[in-house]
């Protein structure tokens, strides 16, 4: 029933920028982080030592199992709070559901899955809203708290910072392979484990290390979210900031490259690469499937953390101690010819 799976259903960056062009930037001084830097969540200051972190994430199913769908959707929504360095406080649910087609039993399973993840995160789903729709959609509005002096935005990266990724990529390709009957459901086991793993431990390590910036990798892919981070940093300091990535250092789920070679690629991933390619310089040795992988539309991906070099070893060691799914040093932030430029070697 889903035309696009999970975060691959996101509006493309190109279309989103057209829609948002000219939209007024919040003038309320309490809004510390708004939509103008394409960050993961909004930050609203309540007092000098307390601010709210607010986000919303909704998407159609990415797996057939209703309980897992709810777990993945909740984990994905909570990730925005963690990416800002915040602590979740409360959630509200949103559901669009084809009751005549699916009935209410799988809907209850979706809600149960989401509730289980929220319980793991230490919060409750205290309310919500529902509508009838031909395509199932589910997600959460999440509120968190943070000390406004300790916000980890996507605009703080500086040249010389290392870039660390805390989960493998490739969920978009894997779920597409299963959706098109090119792989069994069992091929999704590791991806489901990843998509239902909270980024809480990664965020705690990030906060302890004194990270300069972070974002979570979701529907715009690694290149898209890194590009947003770099452009936000460029705007912050008034000079062009880019990044250098090593393709070989990026953690990837098994079988993903093979599926890409077979043409099993989400439409959202192709749109992502089309948008990112003009802002990237790929090594000639990188094939089209490899370039697509870097733009693969992720659902509930890991954190991409920028950290000063003198704090890198401590961060990686802490991530390993906490058992995050990856602790990959995939590149570094550099001065660039233009804002958001990403150089990718093999």
mmCIF file with all atom_site columns, N, CA and C in Angstrom, residues 19-86:
data_model
loop_
_atom_site.group_PDB
_atom_site.id
_atom_site.type_symbol
_atom_site.label_atom_id
_atom_site.label_alt_id
_atom_site.label_comp_id
_atom_site.label_asym_id
_atom_site.label_entity_id
_atom_site.label_seq_id
_atom_site.pdbx_PDB_ins_code
_atom_site.Cartn_x
_atom_site.Cartn_y
_atom_site.Cartn_z
_atom_site.occupancy
_atom_site.B_iso_or_equiv
_atom_site.pdbx_formal_charge
_atom_site.auth_seq_id
_atom_site.auth_comp_id
_atom_site.auth_asym_id
_atom_site.auth_atom_id
_atom_site.pdbx_PDB_model_num
ATOM 1   N N  . UNK A 1 19 ? 9.750  25.404 -2.263 1.00 0.00 ? 19 UNK A N  1
ATOM 2   C CA . UNK A 1 19 ? 8.561  25.665 -1.442 1.00 0.00 ? 19 UNK A CA 1
ATOM 3   C C  . UNK A 1 19 ? 8.859  26.615 -0.284 1.00 0.00 ? 19 UNK A C  1
ATOM 4   N N  . UNK A 1 20 ? 10.070 26.491 0.269  1.00 0.00 ? 20 UNK A N  1
ATOM 5   C CA . UNK A 1 20 ? 10.420 27.288 1.447  1.00 0.00 ? 20 UNK A CA 1
ATOM 6   C C  . UNK A 1 20 ? 11.029 28.640 1.095  1.00 0.00 ? 20 UNK A C  1
ATOM 7   N N  . UNK A 1 21 ? 11.375 28.838 -0.184 1.00 0.00 ? 21 UNK A N  1
ATOM 8   C CA . UNK A 1 21 ? 12.031 30.080 -0.595 1.00 0.00 ? 21 UNK A CA 1
ATOM 9   C C  . UNK A 1 21 ? 11.153 31.281 -0.252 1.00 0.00 ? 21 UNK A C  1
ATOM 10  N N  . UNK A 1 22 ? 11.729 32.233 0.449  1.00 0.00 ? 22 UNK A N  1
ATOM 11  C CA . UNK A 1 22 ? 10.998 33.441 0.805  1.00 0.00 ? 22 UNK A CA 1
ATOM 12  C C  . UNK A 1 22 ? 10.135 33.313 2.039  1.00 0.00 ? 22 UNK A C  1
ATOM 13  N N  . UNK A 1 23 ? 10.058 32.099 2.620  1.00 0.00 ? 23 UNK A N  1
ATOM 14  C CA . UNK A 1 23 ? 9.285  31.939 3.843  1.00 0.00 ? 23 UNK A CA 1
ATOM 15  C C  . UNK A 1 23 ? 9.960  32.732 4.962  1.00 0.00 ? 23 UNK A C  1
ATOM 16  N N  . UNK A 1 24 ? 9.212  33.530 5.703  1.00 0.00 ? 24 UNK A N  1
ATOM 17  C CA . UNK A 1 24 ? 9.836  34.354 6.744  1.00 0.00 ? 24 UNK A CA 1
ATOM 18  C C  . UNK A 1 24 ? 10.572 33.518 7.784  1.00 0.00 ? 24 UNK A C  1
ATOM 19  N N  . UNK A 1 25 ? 11.740 33.982 8.164  1.00 0.00 ? 25 UNK A N  1
ATOM 20  C CA . UNK A 1 25 ? 12.485 33.356 9.249  1.00 0.00 ? 25 UNK A CA 1
ATOM 21  C C  . UNK A 1 25 ? 11.907 33.855 10.574 1.00 0.00 ? 25 UNK A C  1
ATOM 22  N N  . UNK A 1 26 ? 11.788 32.952 11.536 1.00 0.00 ? 26 UNK A N  1
ATOM 23  C CA . UNK A 1 26 ? 11.190 33.326 12.817 1.00 0.00 ? 26 UNK A CA 1
ATOM 24  C C  . UNK A 1 26 ? 11.925 34.517 13.432 1.00 0.00 ? 26 UNK A C  1
ATOM 25  N N  . UNK A 1 27 ? 11.157 35.550 13.789 1.00 0.00 ? 27 UNK A N  1
ATOM 26  C CA . UNK A 1 27 ? 11.753 36.740 14.407 1.00 0.00 ? 27 UNK A CA 1
ATOM 27  C C  . UNK A 1 27 ? 11.662 36.701 15.924 1.00 0.00 ? 27 UNK A C  1
ATOM 28  N N  . UNK A 1 28 ? 10.973 35.699 16.452 1.00 0.00 ? 28 UNK A N  1
ATOM 29  C CA . UNK A 1 28 ? 10.834 35.546 17.900 1.00 0.00 ? 28 UNK A CA 1
ATOM 30  C C  . UNK A 1 28 ? 12.213 35.232 18.489 1.00 0.00 ? 28 UNK A C  1
ATOM 31  N N  . UNK A 1 29 ? 12.726 36.055 19.395 1.00 0.00 ? 29 UNK A N  1
ATOM 32  C CA . UNK A 1 29 ? 14.061 35.814 19.955 1.00 0.00 ? 29 UNK A CA 1
ATOM 33  C C  . UNK A 1 29 ? 14.167 34.522 20.745 1.00 0.00 ? 29 UNK A C  1
ATOM 34  N N  . UNK A 1 30 ? 13.024 33.939 21.113 1.00 0.00 ? 30 UNK A N  1
ATOM 35  C CA . UNK A 1 30 ? 13.053 32.680 21.835 1.00 0.00 ? 30 UNK A CA 1
ATOM 36  C C  . UNK A 1 30 ? 13.397 31.496 20.919 1.00 0.00 ? 30 UNK A C  1
ATOM 37  N N  . UNK A 1 31 ? 13.201 31.673 19.609 1.00 0.00 ? 31 UNK A N  1
ATOM 38  C CA . UNK A 1 31 ? 13.502 30.604 18.653 1.00 0.00 ? 31 UNK A CA 1
ATOM 39  C C  . UNK A 1 31 ? 15.009 30.628 18.357 1.00 0.00 ? 31 UNK A C  1
ATOM 40  N N  . UNK A 1 32 ? 15.727 29.706 18.964 1.00 0.00 ? 32 UNK A N  1
ATOM 41  C CA . UNK A 1 32 ? 17.184 29.658 18.807 1.00 0.00 ? 32 UNK A CA 1
ATOM 42  C C  . UNK A 1 32 ? 17.590 28.928 17.539 1.00 0.00 ? 32 UNK A C  1
ATOM 43  N N  . UNK A 1 33 ? 16.823 27.925 17.141 1.00 0.00 ? 33 UNK A N  1
ATOM 44  C CA . UNK A 1 33 ? 17.061 27.197 15.897 1.00 0.00 ? 33 UNK A CA 1
ATOM 45  C C  . UNK A 1 33 ? 15.733 27.062 15.180 1.00 0.00 ? 33 UNK A C  1
ATOM 46  N N  . UNK A 1 34 ? 15.661 27.594 13.956 1.00 0.00 ? 34 UNK A N  1
ATOM 47  C CA . UNK A 1 34 ? 14.449 27.511 13.157 1.00 0.00 ? 34 UNK A CA 1
ATOM 48  C C  . UNK A 1 34 ? 14.690 26.736 11.877 1.00 0.00 ? 34 UNK A C  1
ATOM 49  N N  . UNK A 1 35 ? 13.855 27.002 10.862 1.00 0.00 ? 35 UNK A N  1
ATOM 50  C CA . UNK A 1 35 ? 13.942 26.225 9.625  1.00 0.00 ? 35 UNK A CA 1
ATOM 51  C C  . UNK A 1 35 ? 15.032 26.713 8.678  1.00 0.00 ? 35 UNK A C  1
ATOM 52  N N  . UNK A 1 36 ? 15.633 27.867 8.943  1.00 0.00 ? 36 UNK A N  1
ATOM 53  C CA . UNK A 1 36 ? 16.528 28.486 7.969  1.00 0.00 ? 36 UNK A CA 1
ATOM 54  C C  . UNK A 1 36 ? 17.835 27.735 7.770  1.00 0.00 ? 36 UNK A C  1
ATOM 55  N N  . UNK A 1 37 ? 18.247 26.877 8.708  1.00 0.00 ? 37 UNK A N  1
ATOM 56  C CA . UNK A 1 37 ? 19.487 26.116 8.537  1.00 0.00 ? 37 UNK A CA 1
ATOM 57  C C  . UNK A 1 37 ? 19.228 24.635 8.254  1.00 0.00 ? 37 UNK A C  1
ATOM 58  N N  . UNK A 1 38 ? 17.975 24.285 7.974  1.00 0.00 ? 38 UNK A N  1
ATOM 59  C CA . UNK A 1 38 ? 17.615 22.887 7.661  1.00 0.00 ? 38 UNK A CA 1
ATOM 60  C C  . UNK A 1 38 ? 18.110 21.935 8.743  1.00 0.00 ? 38 UNK A C  1
ATOM 61  N N  . UNK A 1 39 ? 17.972 22.352 9.992  1.00 0.00 ? 39 UNK A N  1
ATOM 62  C CA . UNK A 1 39 ? 18.428 21.512 11.099 1.00 0.00 ? 39 UNK A CA 1
ATOM 63  C C  . UNK A 1 39 ? 17.396 20.436 11.413 1.00 0.00 ? 39 UNK A C  1
ATOM 64  N N  . UNK A 1 40 ? 17.736 19.565 12.355 1.00 0.00 ? 40 UNK A N  1
ATOM 65  C CA . UNK A 1 40 ? 16.897 18.405 12.636 1.00 0.00 ? 40 UNK A CA 1
ATOM 66  C C  . UNK A 1 40 ? 15.672 18.727 13.472 1.00 0.00 ? 40 UNK A C  1
ATOM 67  N N  . UNK A 1 41 ? 15.743 19.759 14.300 1.00 0.00 ? 41 UNK A N  1
ATOM 68  C CA . UNK A 1 41 ? 14.627 20.111 15.174 1.00 0.00 ? 41 UNK A CA 1
ATOM 69  C C  . UNK A 1 41 ? 14.689 21.598 15.485 1.00 0.00 ? 41 UNK A C  1
ATOM 70  N N  . UNK A 1 42 ? 13.570 22.126 15.955 1.00 0.00 ? 42 UNK A N  1
ATOM 71  C CA . UNK A 1 42 ? 13.525 23.515 16.403 1.00 0.00 ? 42 UNK A CA 1
ATOM 72  C C  . UNK A 1 42 ? 13.910 23.588 17.872 1.00 0.00 ? 42 UNK A C  1
ATOM 73  N N  . UNK A 1 43 ? 14.547 24.689 18.240 1.00 0.00 ? 43 UNK A N  1
ATOM 74  C CA . UNK A 1 43 ? 14.911 24.937 19.639 1.00 0.00 ? 43 UNK A CA 1
ATOM 75  C C  . UNK A 1 43 ? 14.234 26.237 20.075 1.00 0.00 ? 43 UNK A C  1
ATOM 76  N N  . UNK A 1 44 ? 13.445 26.152 21.150 1.00 0.00 ? 44 UNK A N  1
ATOM 77  C CA . UNK A 1 44 ? 12.732 27.315 21.667 1.00 0.00 ? 44 UNK A CA 1
ATOM 78  C C  . UNK A 1 44 ? 13.148 27.531 23.116 1.00 0.00 ? 44 UNK A C  1
ATOM 79  N N  . UNK A 1 45 ? 13.736 28.670 23.383 1.00 0.00 ? 45 UNK A N  1
ATOM 80  C CA . UNK A 1 45 ? 14.260 28.975 24.714 1.00 0.00 ? 45 UNK A CA 1
ATOM 81  C C  . UNK A 1 45 ? 13.133 29.327 25.668 1.00 0.00 ? 45 UNK A C  1
ATOM 82  N N  . UNK A 1 46 ? 13.135 28.690 26.847 1.00 0.00 ? 46 UNK A N  1
ATOM 83  C CA . UNK A 1 46 ? 12.176 29.009 27.906 1.00 0.00 ? 46 UNK A CA 1
ATOM 84  C C  . UNK A 1 46 ? 12.803 29.883 28.979 1.00 0.00 ? 46 UNK A C  1
ATOM 85  N N  . UNK A 1 47 ? 14.029 29.572 29.331 1.00 0.00 ? 47 UNK A N  1
ATOM 86  C CA . UNK A 1 47 ? 14.800 30.385 30.274 1.00 0.00 ? 47 UNK A CA 1
ATOM 87  C C  . UNK A 1 47 ? 16.270 30.146 29.975 1.00 0.00 ? 47 UNK A C  1
ATOM 88  N N  . UNK A 1 48 ? 17.155 30.794 30.713 1.00 0.00 ? 48 UNK A N  1
ATOM 89  C CA . UNK A 1 48 ? 18.575 30.735 30.380 1.00 0.00 ? 48 UNK A CA 1
ATOM 90  C C  . UNK A 1 48 ? 19.147 29.318 30.415 1.00 0.00 ? 48 UNK A C  1
ATOM 91  N N  . UNK A 1 49 ? 18.567 28.459 31.237 1.00 0.00 ? 49 UNK A N  1
ATOM 92  C CA . UNK A 1 49 ? 19.109 27.106 31.376 1.00 0.00 ? 49 UNK A CA 1
ATOM 93  C C  . UNK A 1 49 ? 18.174 26.019 30.841 1.00 0.00 ? 49 UNK A C  1
ATOM 94  N N  . UNK A 1 50 ? 17.117 26.420 30.114 1.00 0.00 ? 50 UNK A N  1
ATOM 95  C CA . UNK A 1 50 ? 16.161 25.422 29.640 1.00 0.00 ? 50 UNK A CA 1
ATOM 96  C C  . UNK A 1 50 ? 15.540 25.857 28.314 1.00 0.00 ? 50 UNK A C  1
ATOM 97  N N  . UNK A 1 51 ? 15.512 24.911 27.375 1.00 0.00 ? 51 UNK A N  1
ATOM 98  C CA . UNK A 1 51 ? 14.858 25.140 26.085 1.00 0.00 ? 51 UNK A CA 1
ATOM 99  C C  . UNK A 1 51 ? 14.117 23.877 25.674 1.00 0.00 ? 51 UNK A C  1
ATOM 100 N N  . UNK A 1 52 ? 13.117 24.044 24.808 1.00 0.00 ? 52 UNK A N  1
ATOM 101 C CA . UNK A 1 52 ? 12.404 22.916 24.226 1.00 0.00 ? 52 UNK A CA 1
ATOM 102 C C  . UNK A 1 52 ? 13.040 22.549 22.889 1.00 0.00 ? 52 UNK A C  1
ATOM 103 N N  . UNK A 1 53 ? 13.098 21.243 22.609 1.00 0.00 ? 53 UNK A N  1
ATOM 104 C CA . UNK A 1 53 ? 13.491 20.733 21.300 1.00 0.00 ? 53 UNK A CA 1
ATOM 105 C C  . UNK A 1 53 ? 12.240 20.110 20.702 1.00 0.00 ? 53 UNK A C  1
ATOM 106 N N  . UNK A 1 54 ? 11.851 20.537 19.488 1.00 0.00 ? 54 UNK A N  1
ATOM 107 C CA . UNK A 1 54 ? 10.589 20.091 18.906 1.00 0.00 ? 54 UNK A CA 1
ATOM 108 C C  . UNK A 1 54 ? 10.802 19.557 17.496 1.00 0.00 ? 54 UNK A C  1
ATOM 109 N N  . UNK A 1 55 ? 10.193 18.403 17.213 1.00 0.00 ? 55 UNK A N  1
ATOM 110 C CA . UNK A 1 55 ? 10.346 17.802 15.890 1.00 0.00 ? 55 UNK A CA 1
ATOM 111 C C  . UNK A 1 55 ? 9.103  17.006 15.534 1.00 0.00 ? 55 UNK A C  1
ATOM 112 N N  . UNK A 1 56 ? 8.962  16.708 14.251 1.00 0.00 ? 56 UNK A N  1
ATOM 113 C CA . UNK A 1 56 ? 7.879  15.845 13.777 1.00 0.00 ? 56 UNK A CA 1
ATOM 114 C C  . UNK A 1 56 ? 8.409  15.007 12.619 1.00 0.00 ? 56 UNK A C  1
ATOM 115 N N  . UNK A 1 57 ? 8.095  13.714 12.617 1.00 0.00 ? 57 UNK A N  1
ATOM 116 C CA . UNK A 1 57 ? 8.510  12.808 11.544 1.00 0.00 ? 57 UNK A CA 1
ATOM 117 C C  . UNK A 1 57 ? 7.403  11.803 11.270 1.00 0.00 ? 57 UNK A C  1
ATOM 118 N N  . UNK A 1 58 ? 6.964  11.748 10.027 1.00 0.00 ? 58 UNK A N  1
ATOM 119 C CA . UNK A 1 58 ? 5.866  10.866 9.615  1.00 0.00 ? 58 UNK A CA 1
ATOM 120 C C  . UNK A 1 58 ? 6.219  10.266 8.264  1.00 0.00 ? 58 UNK A C  1
ATOM 121 N N  . UNK A 1 59 ? 5.979  8.963  8.082  1.00 0.00 ? 59 UNK A N  1
ATOM 122 C CA . UNK A 1 59 ? 6.219  8.365  6.764  1.00 0.00 ? 59 UNK A CA 1
ATOM 123 C C  . UNK A 1 59 ? 5.376  7.110  6.564  1.00 0.00 ? 59 UNK A C  1
ATOM 124 N N  . UNK A 1 60 ? 5.253  6.651  5.312  1.00 0.00 ? 60 UNK A N  1
ATOM 125 C CA . UNK A 1 60 ? 4.536  5.394  5.032  1.00 0.00 ? 60 UNK A CA 1
ATOM 126 C C  . UNK A 1 60 ? 5.381  4.192  5.438  1.00 0.00 ? 60 UNK A C  1
ATOM 127 N N  . UNK A 1 61 ? 4.805  2.989  5.426  1.00 0.00 ? 61 UNK A N  1
ATOM 128 C CA . UNK A 1 61 ? 5.533  1.806  5.897  1.00 0.00 ? 61 UNK A CA 1
ATOM 129 C C  . UNK A 1 61 ? 6.826  1.542  5.134  1.00 0.00 ? 61 UNK A C  1
ATOM 130 N N  . UNK A 1 62 ? 7.827  1.055  5.861  1.00 0.00 ? 62 UNK A N  1
ATOM 131 C CA . UNK A 1 62 ? 9.087  0.644  5.255  1.00 0.00 ? 62 UNK A CA 1
ATOM 132 C C  . UNK A 1 62 ? 9.286  -0.860 5.378  1.00 0.00 ? 62 UNK A C  1
ATOM 133 N N  . UNK A 1 63 ? 8.463  -1.518 6.191  1.00 0.00 ? 63 UNK A N  1
ATOM 134 C CA . UNK A 1 63 ? 8.450  -2.981 6.323  1.00 0.00 ? 63 UNK A CA 1
ATOM 135 C C  . UNK A 1 63 ? 6.995  -3.428 6.367  1.00 0.00 ? 63 UNK A C  1
ATOM 136 N N  . UNK A 1 64 ? 6.754  -4.725 6.151  1.00 0.00 ? 64 UNK A N  1
ATOM 137 C CA . UNK A 1 64 ? 5.393  -5.246 6.175  1.00 0.00 ? 64 UNK A CA 1
ATOM 138 C C  . UNK A 1 64 ? 4.864  -5.466 7.592  1.00 0.00 ? 64 UNK A C  1
ATOM 139 N N  . UNK A 1 65 ? 5.752  -5.811 8.530  1.00 0.00 ? 65 UNK A N  1
ATOM 140 C CA . UNK A 1 65 ? 5.334  -6.092 9.893  1.00 0.00 ? 65 UNK A CA 1
ATOM 141 C C  . UNK A 1 65 ? 4.900  -4.805 10.587 1.00 0.00 ? 65 UNK A C  1
ATOM 142 N N  . UNK A 1 66 ? 3.646  -4.762 11.036 1.00 0.00 ? 66 UNK A N  1
ATOM 143 C CA . UNK A 1 66 ? 3.083  -3.536 11.603 1.00 0.00 ? 66 UNK A CA 1
ATOM 144 C C  . UNK A 1 66 ? 3.795  -3.105 12.880 1.00 0.00 ? 66 UNK A C  1
ATOM 145 N N  . UNK A 1 67 ? 4.128  -4.065 13.736 1.00 0.00 ? 67 UNK A N  1
ATOM 146 C CA . UNK A 1 67 ? 4.812  -3.740 14.995 1.00 0.00 ? 67 UNK A CA 1
ATOM 147 C C  . UNK A 1 67 ? 6.184  -3.126 14.716 1.00 0.00 ? 67 UNK A C  1
ATOM 148 N N  . UNK A 1 68 ? 6.931  -3.711 13.777 1.00 0.00 ? 68 UNK A N  1
ATOM 149 C CA . UNK A 1 68 ? 8.238  -3.157 13.425 1.00 0.00 ? 68 UNK A CA 1
ATOM 150 C C  . UNK A 1 68 ? 8.105  -1.777 12.784 1.00 0.00 ? 68 UNK A C  1
ATOM 151 N N  . UNK A 1 69 ? 7.065  -1.596 11.974 1.00 0.00 ? 69 UNK A N  1
ATOM 152 C CA . UNK A 1 69 ? 6.822  -0.280 11.380 1.00 0.00 ? 69 UNK A CA 1
ATOM 153 C C  . UNK A 1 69 ? 6.670  0.776  12.469 1.00 0.00 ? 69 UNK A C  1
ATOM 154 N N  . UNK A 1 70 ? 5.900  0.487  13.494 1.00 0.00 ? 70 UNK A N  1
ATOM 155 C CA . UNK A 1 70 ? 5.740  1.434  14.589 1.00 0.00 ? 70 UNK A CA 1
ATOM 156 C C  . UNK A 1 70 ? 7.040  1.692  15.325 1.00 0.00 ? 70 UNK A C  1
ATOM 157 N N  . UNK A 1 71 ? 7.817  0.630  15.553 1.00 0.00 ? 71 UNK A N  1
ATOM 158 C CA . UNK A 1 71 ? 9.109  0.787  16.238 1.00 0.00 ? 71 UNK A CA 1
ATOM 159 C C  . UNK A 1 71 ? 10.057 1.669  15.422 1.00 0.00 ? 71 UNK A C  1
ATOM 160 N N  . UNK A 1 72 ? 10.118 1.418  14.121 1.00 0.00 ? 72 UNK A N  1
ATOM 161 C CA . UNK A 1 72 ? 11.030 2.184  13.262 1.00 0.00 ? 72 UNK A CA 1
ATOM 162 C C  . UNK A 1 72 ? 10.609 3.652  13.201 1.00 0.00 ? 72 UNK A C  1
ATOM 163 N N  . UNK A 1 73 ? 9.315  3.888  13.030 1.00 0.00 ? 73 UNK A N  1
ATOM 164 C CA . UNK A 1 73 ? 8.838  5.268  12.944 1.00 0.00 ? 73 UNK A CA 1
ATOM 165 C C  . UNK A 1 73 ? 9.139  6.046  14.218 1.00 0.00 ? 73 UNK A C  1
ATOM 166 N N  . UNK A 1 74 ? 8.948  5.411  15.368 1.00 0.00 ? 74 UNK A N  1
ATOM 167 C CA . UNK A 1 74 ? 9.220  6.086  16.635 1.00 0.00 ? 74 UNK A CA 1
ATOM 168 C C  . UNK A 1 74 ? 10.707 6.347  16.822 1.00 0.00 ? 74 UNK A C  1
ATOM 169 N N  . UNK A 1 75 ? 11.529 5.366  16.505 1.00 0.00 ? 75 UNK A N  1
ATOM 170 C CA . UNK A 1 75 ? 12.981 5.538  16.625 1.00 0.00 ? 75 UNK A CA 1
ATOM 171 C C  . UNK A 1 75 ? 13.446 6.675  15.737 1.00 0.00 ? 75 UNK A C  1
ATOM 172 N N  . UNK A 1 76 ? 12.916 6.735  14.532 1.00 0.00 ? 76 UNK A N  1
ATOM 173 C CA . UNK A 1 76 ? 13.299 7.785  13.587 1.00 0.00 ? 76 UNK A CA 1
ATOM 174 C C  . UNK A 1 76 ? 12.924 9.171  14.111 1.00 0.00 ? 76 UNK A C  1
ATOM 175 N N  . UNK A 1 77 ? 11.726 9.302  14.659 1.00 0.00 ? 77 UNK A N  1
ATOM 176 C CA . UNK A 1 77 ? 11.295 10.598 15.169 1.00 0.00 ? 77 UNK A CA 1
ATOM 177 C C  . UNK A 1 77 ? 12.127 11.046 16.364 1.00 0.00 ? 77 UNK A C  1
ATOM 178 N N  . UNK A 1 78 ? 12.413 10.140 17.250 1.00 0.00 ? 78 UNK A N  1
ATOM 179 C CA . UNK A 1 78 ? 13.224 10.462 18.432 1.00 0.00 ? 78 UNK A CA 1
ATOM 180 C C  . UNK A 1 78 ? 14.639 10.881 18.054 1.00 0.00 ? 78 UNK A C  1
ATOM 181 N N  . UNK A 1 79 ? 15.107 10.388 16.923 1.00 0.00 ? 79 UNK A N  1
ATOM 182 C CA . UNK A 1 79 ? 16.486 10.654 16.521 1.00 0.00 ? 79 UNK A CA 1
ATOM 183 C C  . UNK A 1 79 ? 16.781 12.145 16.381 1.00 0.00 ? 79 UNK A C  1
ATOM 184 N N  . UNK A 1 80 ? 15.794 12.933 15.937 1.00 0.00 ? 80 UNK A N  1
ATOM 185 C CA . UNK A 1 80 ? 16.016 14.368 15.782 1.00 0.00 ? 80 UNK A CA 1
ATOM 186 C C  . UNK A 1 80 ? 16.328 15.043 17.112 1.00 0.00 ? 80 UNK A C  1
ATOM 187 N N  . UNK A 1 81 ? 15.691 14.564 18.173 1.00 0.00 ? 81 UNK A N  1
ATOM 188 C CA . UNK A 1 81 ? 15.965 15.125 19.500 1.00 0.00 ? 81 UNK A CA 1
ATOM 189 C C  . UNK A 1 81 ? 17.409 14.799 19.903 1.00 0.00 ? 81 UNK A C  1
ATOM 190 N N  . UNK A 1 82 ? 17.796 13.555 19.701 1.00 0.00 ? 82 UNK A N  1
ATOM 191 C CA . UNK A 1 82 ? 19.158 13.143 20.057 1.00 0.00 ? 82 UNK A CA 1
ATOM 192 C C  . UNK A 1 82 ? 20.205 13.876 19.213 1.00 0.00 ? 82 UNK A C  1
ATOM 193 N N  . UNK A 1 83 ? 19.894 14.119 17.947 1.00 0.00 ? 83 UNK A N  1
ATOM 194 C CA . UNK A 1 83 ? 20.861 14.778 17.065 1.00 0.00 ? 83 UNK A CA 1
ATOM 195 C C  . UNK A 1 83 ? 21.180 16.201 17.511 1.00 0.00 ? 83 UNK A C  1
ATOM 196 N N  . UNK A 1 84 ? 20.248 16.829 18.231 1.00 0.00 ? 84 UNK A N  1
ATOM 197 C CA . UNK A 1 84 ? 20.482 18.179 18.742 1.00 0.00 ? 84 UNK A CA 1
ATOM 198 C C  . UNK A 1 84 ? 21.166 18.162 20.101 1.00 0.00 ? 84 UNK A C  1
ATOM 199 N N  . UNK A 1 85 ? 21.370 16.962 20.660 1.00 0.00 ? 85 UNK A N  1
ATOM 200 C CA . UNK A 1 85 ? 21.945 16.851 21.990 1.00 0.00 ? 85 UNK A CA 1
ATOM 201 C C  . UNK A 1 85 ? 20.915 16.916 23.092 1.00 0.00 ? 85 UNK A C  1
ATOM 202 N N  . UNK A 1 86 ? 19.614 16.785 22.738 1.00 0.00 ? 86 UNK A N  1
ATOM 203 C CA . UNK A 1 86 ? 18.553 16.932 23.712 1.00 0.00 ? 86 UNK A CA 1
ATOM 204 C C  . UNK A 1 86 ? 18.104 15.622 24.343 1.00 0.00 ? 86 UNK A C  1
#
